Tab-separated table of C-alpha atoms and ligand atoms in Angstrom:
chain	number	residue	atom	x	y	z
T	1	MET	CA	44.549	97.221	-14.276
T	2	MET	CA	44.956	95.062	-17.364
T	3	ASP	CA	45.840	96.644	-20.696
T	4	PHE	CA	43.334	96.081	-23.511
T	5	GLN	CA	45.021	98.350	-26.023
T	6	TYR	CA	46.652	95.507	-27.967
T	7	ARG	CA	45.422	91.999	-28.775
T	8	ASN	CA	46.626	89.195	-26.542
T	9	THR	CA	48.924	86.628	-28.158
T	10	GLU	CA	48.749	83.929	-25.464
T	11	PRO	CA	47.355	80.681	-26.930
T	12	GLU	CA	44.124	79.134	-25.658
T	13	LEU	CA	44.168	75.857	-23.717
T	14	MET	CA	41.502	74.313	-25.995
T	15	ASP	CA	43.869	74.629	-28.985
T	16	LYS	CA	46.412	72.265	-27.395
T	17	PRO	CA	46.394	68.998	-29.347
T	18	ASN	CA	46.199	66.779	-26.252
T	19	VAL	CA	42.888	67.939	-24.700
T	20	PRO	CA	40.985	64.655	-24.030
T	21	ILE	CA	37.749	64.311	-26.014
T	22	ASP	CA	35.593	64.036	-22.881
T	23	ILE	CA	36.980	67.313	-21.541
T	24	LEU	CA	36.594	69.011	-24.938
T	25	ARG	CA	32.952	67.883	-25.054
T	26	LEU	CA	32.345	69.719	-21.750
T	27	VAL	CA	34.239	72.799	-22.971
T	28	PHE	CA	31.969	73.015	-26.034
T	29	ARG	CA	28.952	72.593	-23.750
T	30	ASP	CA	30.183	75.659	-21.826
T	31	ILE	CA	30.822	77.646	-25.041
T	32	ASN	CA	27.321	76.761	-26.296
T	33	LYS	CA	25.818	77.854	-22.989
T	34	SER	CA	27.613	81.228	-23.215
T	35	ASN	CA	26.421	81.611	-26.817
T	36	ARG	CA	22.856	80.806	-25.765
T	37	TYR	CA	22.780	83.149	-22.780
T	38	LEU	CA	24.760	85.937	-24.418
T	39	GLY	CA	23.145	85.822	-27.862
T	40	GLY	CA	26.068	84.629	-30.020
T	41	ASN	CA	24.536	82.105	-32.419
T	42	ALA	CA	21.243	83.980	-32.732
T	43	ILE	CA	23.139	86.993	-34.097
T	44	THR	CA	24.908	84.865	-36.722
T	45	LEU	CA	21.670	83.167	-37.778
T	46	ALA	CA	19.907	86.544	-38.119
T	47	ASN	CA	22.661	87.762	-40.447
T	48	VAL	CA	22.603	84.558	-42.531
T	49	CYS	CA	18.840	85.080	-42.984
T	50	LYS	CA	19.448	88.702	-43.936
T	51	LEU	CA	21.952	87.731	-46.645
T	52	ILE	CA	19.553	85.088	-47.970
T	53	LYS	CA	16.765	87.667	-48.149
T	54	LEU	CA	19.038	90.076	-50.047
T	55	PHE	CA	20.151	87.365	-52.485
T	56	PRO	CA	17.068	85.165	-52.940
T	57	GLY	CA	17.580	81.620	-54.206
T	58	LYS	CA	16.477	78.043	-53.678
T	59	GLN	CA	19.588	76.401	-52.245
T	60	TYR	CA	22.562	77.766	-50.304
T	61	THR	CA	25.829	76.127	-49.326
T	62	ILE	CA	26.999	77.503	-46.001
T	63	ALA	CA	30.487	76.743	-44.635
T	64	ASP	CA	31.467	77.303	-41.000
T	65	MET	CA	35.205	77.870	-40.431
T	66	GLY	CA	36.357	76.573	-37.048
T	67	CYS	CA	32.974	74.935	-36.513
T	68	GLY	CA	33.901	73.344	-33.165
T	69	ASP	CA	31.157	70.907	-32.149
T	70	GLY	CA	28.914	72.089	-35.006
T	71	GLU	CA	26.263	73.780	-32.835
T	72	MET	CA	25.943	76.795	-35.165
T	73	LEU	CA	25.261	74.554	-38.174
T	74	ARG	CA	22.685	72.504	-36.273
T	75	GLN	CA	20.863	75.726	-35.411
T	76	ILE	CA	20.897	76.793	-39.067
T	77	ALA	CA	19.688	73.339	-40.153
T	78	GLY	CA	16.890	73.497	-37.552
T	79	HIS	CA	15.860	76.965	-38.702
T	80	PHE	CA	15.526	75.943	-42.356
T	81	ARG	CA	13.766	72.600	-41.745
T	82	ASN	CA	10.323	72.605	-43.345
T	83	LYS	CA	11.087	75.846	-45.184
T	84	GLU	CA	11.386	76.270	-48.943
T	85	THR	CA	15.040	77.329	-48.762
T	86	GLU	CA	17.390	74.323	-48.840
T	87	VAL	CA	20.713	74.463	-47.043
T	88	VAL	CA	23.821	72.345	-47.551
T	89	LEU	CA	26.064	72.821	-44.525
T	90	ILE	CA	29.802	72.184	-44.202
T	91	GLY	CA	31.709	72.461	-40.932
T	92	LEU	CA	35.498	72.757	-41.074
T	93	ASP	CA	37.854	72.496	-38.135
T	94	LEU	CA	41.461	71.532	-37.498
T	95	ASN	CA	40.750	69.588	-34.329
T	96	GLU	CA	39.911	65.886	-34.921
T	97	ASN	CA	38.276	65.566	-31.495
T	98	ALA	CA	36.035	68.584	-32.149
T	99	LEU	CA	35.002	67.012	-35.466
T	100	ALA	CA	34.296	63.650	-33.778
T	101	ILE	CA	32.028	65.414	-31.245
T	102	ALA	CA	30.375	67.421	-34.055
T	103	ARG	CA	29.615	64.237	-36.041
T	104	GLU	CA	28.305	62.487	-32.931
T	105	LEU	CA	25.933	65.394	-32.123
T	106	SER	CA	24.776	65.760	-35.745
T	107	VAL	CA	23.593	62.221	-36.534
T	108	ASP	CA	20.081	63.549	-37.118
T	109	PHE	CA	21.323	66.255	-39.493
T	110	PRO	CA	22.055	64.695	-42.902
T	111	GLU	CA	22.388	68.177	-44.410
T	112	ILE	CA	25.635	68.752	-42.441
T	113	THR	CA	29.070	67.318	-43.291
T	114	PHE	CA	32.283	67.933	-41.381
T	115	LEU	CA	35.789	68.179	-42.814
T	116	LYS	CA	39.225	68.461	-41.268
T	117	GLN	CA	40.781	71.691	-42.522
T	118	ASP	CA	43.419	74.100	-41.283
T	119	ILE	CA	42.051	77.568	-42.022
T	120	LEU	CA	45.574	78.789	-42.689
T	121	ALA	CA	46.065	76.160	-45.405
T	122	LEU	CA	42.841	76.868	-47.321
T	123	LYS	CA	43.116	77.028	-51.098
T	124	PRO	CA	40.561	78.889	-53.239
T	125	GLN	CA	39.919	75.703	-55.242
T	126	ASP	CA	39.205	73.631	-52.079
T	127	PHE	CA	35.458	74.207	-52.242
T	128	ASN	CA	32.817	76.802	-52.988
T	129	CYS	CA	30.085	78.147	-50.825
T	130	ASP	CA	27.481	80.883	-50.937
T	131	ILE	CA	27.880	82.060	-47.357
T	132	LEU	CA	30.885	81.556	-45.114
T	133	LEU	CA	30.720	81.808	-41.325
T	134	CYS	CA	33.489	82.391	-38.830
T	135	THR	CA	32.178	82.577	-35.274
T	136	LEU	CA	34.483	82.906	-32.262
T	137	THR	CA	37.342	81.581	-34.379
T	138	MET	CA	39.108	84.643	-35.772
T	139	HIS	CA	40.379	85.683	-32.338
T	140	HIS	CA	42.461	82.457	-32.258
T	141	PHE	CA	44.783	83.991	-34.882
T	142	SER	CA	47.414	86.733	-34.877
T	143	ASN	CA	47.077	90.066	-36.697
T	144	ALA	CA	49.568	88.764	-39.266
T	145	GLN	CA	47.584	85.554	-39.941
T	146	ILE	CA	44.076	87.056	-40.184
T	147	PRO	CA	44.504	88.906	-43.536
T	148	LEU	CA	45.894	85.707	-45.097
T	149	PHE	CA	42.720	83.709	-44.532
T	150	LEU	CA	40.261	86.618	-44.914
T	151	SER	CA	41.350	87.179	-48.479
T	152	LYS	CA	40.863	83.438	-49.181
T	153	PHE	CA	37.418	83.583	-47.536
T	154	THR	CA	36.386	86.343	-49.966
T	155	LYS	CA	37.277	84.062	-52.893
T	156	LEU	CA	35.426	81.046	-51.465
T	157	ALA	CA	32.124	82.769	-50.613
T	158	LYS	CA	29.919	83.807	-53.532
T	159	ILE	CA	27.487	85.975	-51.546
T	160	GLY	CA	29.090	86.916	-48.277
T	161	ILE	CA	30.835	86.206	-45.012
T	162	VAL	CA	29.475	86.551	-41.483
T	163	ILE	CA	32.161	86.994	-38.855
T	164	ASN	CA	30.936	87.042	-35.270
T	165	ASP	CA	33.629	87.618	-32.672
T	166	LEU	CA	34.351	89.198	-29.330
T	167	GLN	CA	34.895	92.817	-28.473
T	168	ARG	CA	38.147	93.408	-26.583
T	169	SER	CA	37.206	95.508	-23.577
T	170	ALA	CA	37.877	95.764	-19.868
T	171	LEU	CA	34.149	95.840	-19.062
T	172	SER	CA	33.492	92.659	-21.010
T	173	TYR	CA	36.491	90.967	-19.339
T	174	TYR	CA	35.340	91.711	-15.799
T	175	LEU	CA	31.675	90.929	-16.530
T	176	PHE	CA	32.708	87.562	-18.033
T	177	LYS	CA	34.602	86.783	-14.817
T	178	GLY	CA	31.329	87.109	-12.923
T	179	PHE	CA	29.307	85.245	-15.583
T	180	SER	CA	31.769	82.345	-15.725
T	181	ALA	CA	31.895	81.992	-11.932
T	182	ILE	CA	28.165	81.209	-12.043
T	183	PHE	CA	27.517	79.560	-15.412
T	184	ILE	CA	30.759	78.022	-16.718
T	185	LYS	CA	31.805	74.604	-15.410
T	186	THR	CA	35.169	73.772	-17.016
T	187	LYS	CA	38.497	75.360	-16.063
T	188	ILE	CA	39.448	75.487	-19.749
T	189	ALA	CA	36.348	77.475	-20.771
T	190	LYS	CA	36.779	79.873	-17.823
T	191	HIS	CA	40.446	80.434	-18.701
T	192	ASP	CA	39.964	80.578	-22.479
T	193	GLY	CA	36.926	82.861	-22.201
T	194	LEU	CA	39.078	85.530	-20.574
T	195	ILE	CA	41.976	84.952	-22.987
T	196	SER	CA	39.486	85.186	-25.873
T	197	ILE	CA	38.250	88.603	-24.743
T	198	LYS	CA	41.859	89.808	-24.507
T	199	SER	CA	42.420	88.412	-28.043
T	200	GLY	CA	39.189	89.959	-29.339
T	201	PHE	CA	38.803	93.077	-31.445
T	202	LYS	CA	38.091	96.756	-31.358
T	203	LYS	CA	36.099	98.156	-34.264
T	204	LYS	CA	39.198	99.898	-35.600
T	205	ASP	CA	41.011	96.514	-35.861
T	206	LEU	CA	38.211	95.171	-38.070
T	207	ILE	CA	38.172	98.320	-40.194
T	208	THR	CA	41.936	97.941	-40.701
T	209	PHE	CA	41.504	94.310	-41.862
T	210	SER	CA	38.626	95.332	-44.156
T	211	LYS	CA	40.823	97.821	-46.032
T	212	ASP	CA	42.923	94.972	-47.475
T	213	LEU	CA	39.896	93.221	-48.990
T	214	THR	CA	39.198	94.414	-52.498
T	215	HIS	CA	35.821	94.183	-54.354
T	216	THR	CA	33.857	93.716	-51.117
T	217	THR	CA	31.496	95.805	-49.003
T	218	HIS	CA	31.512	95.804	-45.218
T	219	THR	CA	29.051	96.261	-42.389
T	220	ILE	CA	30.380	96.112	-38.831
T	221	ASN	CA	27.895	96.280	-35.973
T	222	TRP	CA	28.319	95.977	-32.210
T	223	LYS	CA	25.871	93.570	-30.591
T	224	TRP	CA	25.071	92.616	-27.025
T	225	ALA	CA	26.866	90.950	-25.373
T	226	PHE	CA	30.186	92.485	-26.419
T	227	ARG	CA	30.312	91.104	-29.954
T	228	TYR	CA	31.122	92.525	-33.328
T	229	VAL	CA	29.261	91.139	-36.306
T	230	TRP	CA	31.152	91.908	-39.457
T	231	VAL	CA	29.316	91.090	-42.682
T	232	ILE	CA	31.422	91.107	-45.818
T	233	GLN	CA	29.478	91.089	-49.073
T	234	THR	CA	31.507	89.386	-51.773
T	235	SER	CA	28.855	89.390	-54.480
T	236	ARG	CA	29.360	91.868	-57.292
T	237	LEU	CA	25.686	92.735	-56.820
T	238	SER	CA	26.258	94.085	-53.323
T	239	GLN	CA	23.058	95.243	-51.580
T	240	SER	CA	22.424	97.850	-48.934
T	241	TYR	CA	22.702	96.046	-45.591
T	242	GLU	CA	21.443	98.598	-43.069
E	301	SAM	C1	36.205	78.946	-29.659
E	301	SAM	S1	35.986	77.659	-30.817
E	301	SAM	C2	34.555	78.260	-31.696
E	301	SAM	C3	33.653	77.140	-32.097
E	301	SAM	C4	32.359	77.597	-32.802
E	301	SAM	N1	32.637	78.258	-34.066
E	301	SAM	C5	31.529	78.505	-31.903
E	301	SAM	O1	31.190	79.629	-32.307
E	301	SAM	O2	31.181	78.085	-30.797
E	301	SAM	C6	37.282	77.927	-32.022
E	301	SAM	C7	37.410	76.770	-32.992
E	301	SAM	O3	38.415	77.114	-33.964
E	301	SAM	C8	39.137	75.932	-34.255
E	301	SAM	N2	40.444	76.297	-34.840
E	301	SAM	C9	41.486	76.898	-34.222
E	301	SAM	N3	42.508	77.031	-35.086
E	301	SAM	C10	42.094	76.520	-36.283
E	301	SAM	C11	42.701	76.373	-37.574
E	301	SAM	N4	43.955	76.772	-37.813
E	301	SAM	N5	41.970	75.804	-38.552
E	301	SAM	C12	40.706	75.390	-38.335
E	301	SAM	N6	40.077	75.488	-37.136
E	301	SAM	C13	40.771	76.039	-36.122
E	301	SAM	C14	39.264	75.236	-32.907
E	301	SAM	O4	39.577	73.862	-33.066
E	301	SAM	C15	37.884	75.478	-32.321
E	301	SAM	O5	36.996	74.435	-32.627
């Protein structure tokens, strides 16, 4: 039986710099399929809408850290089309090939721009946003690295941060094995999906990280399928989130 007590530290195959762009495109297709079937992006979008409702305004800048192929931002753009709320969307990722795919898939989305950025090298003066997203990206980092960028995130986001990441659990691991045998095509996504669950979080991990973040309020909820959504309010006017 595998041990899920501690976070895995084995790197994911998709983070290797030499993954060919055509393979990476298929890997993102698999990730998007998992997100669609298992509710990932819908949960993030619901929490973005909730923050916007709590802090009403006309225009919001939303930055997605580790945006991959940009699917999350396209869904946000689609949601706000023909609505009064305007969104300016920025996707940041370290991987040039991911950014090339994101730009290719987003030609019909002038409200989205993509930038190359290493999350670990972020500086508070780099840019400003109202809401910052980090979906399925935090588990790529070690326990020592996470507090370094979380504290920068709290300085960059005026209203709040939505972190959506995987729960580390044996049940989730074995269920994903079955899910990926049927729905996931690429070897990389099958392999990395399992590694990601082993690198995911228990609620107590997130609570520990939250204790280092001053002047913020936190809401951590478990969501199907095996996700934690952690909303960090950075605004001084923090609102009740329940
Ligand atoms: C599993 S993908 C998640 C993509 C997307 N956010 C989603 O929810 O489907 C993780 C992304 O984090 C990016 N990433 C990993 N390390 C990074 C770093 N140091 N700086 C910026 N992006 C990074 C990877 O290139 C990859 O696109």
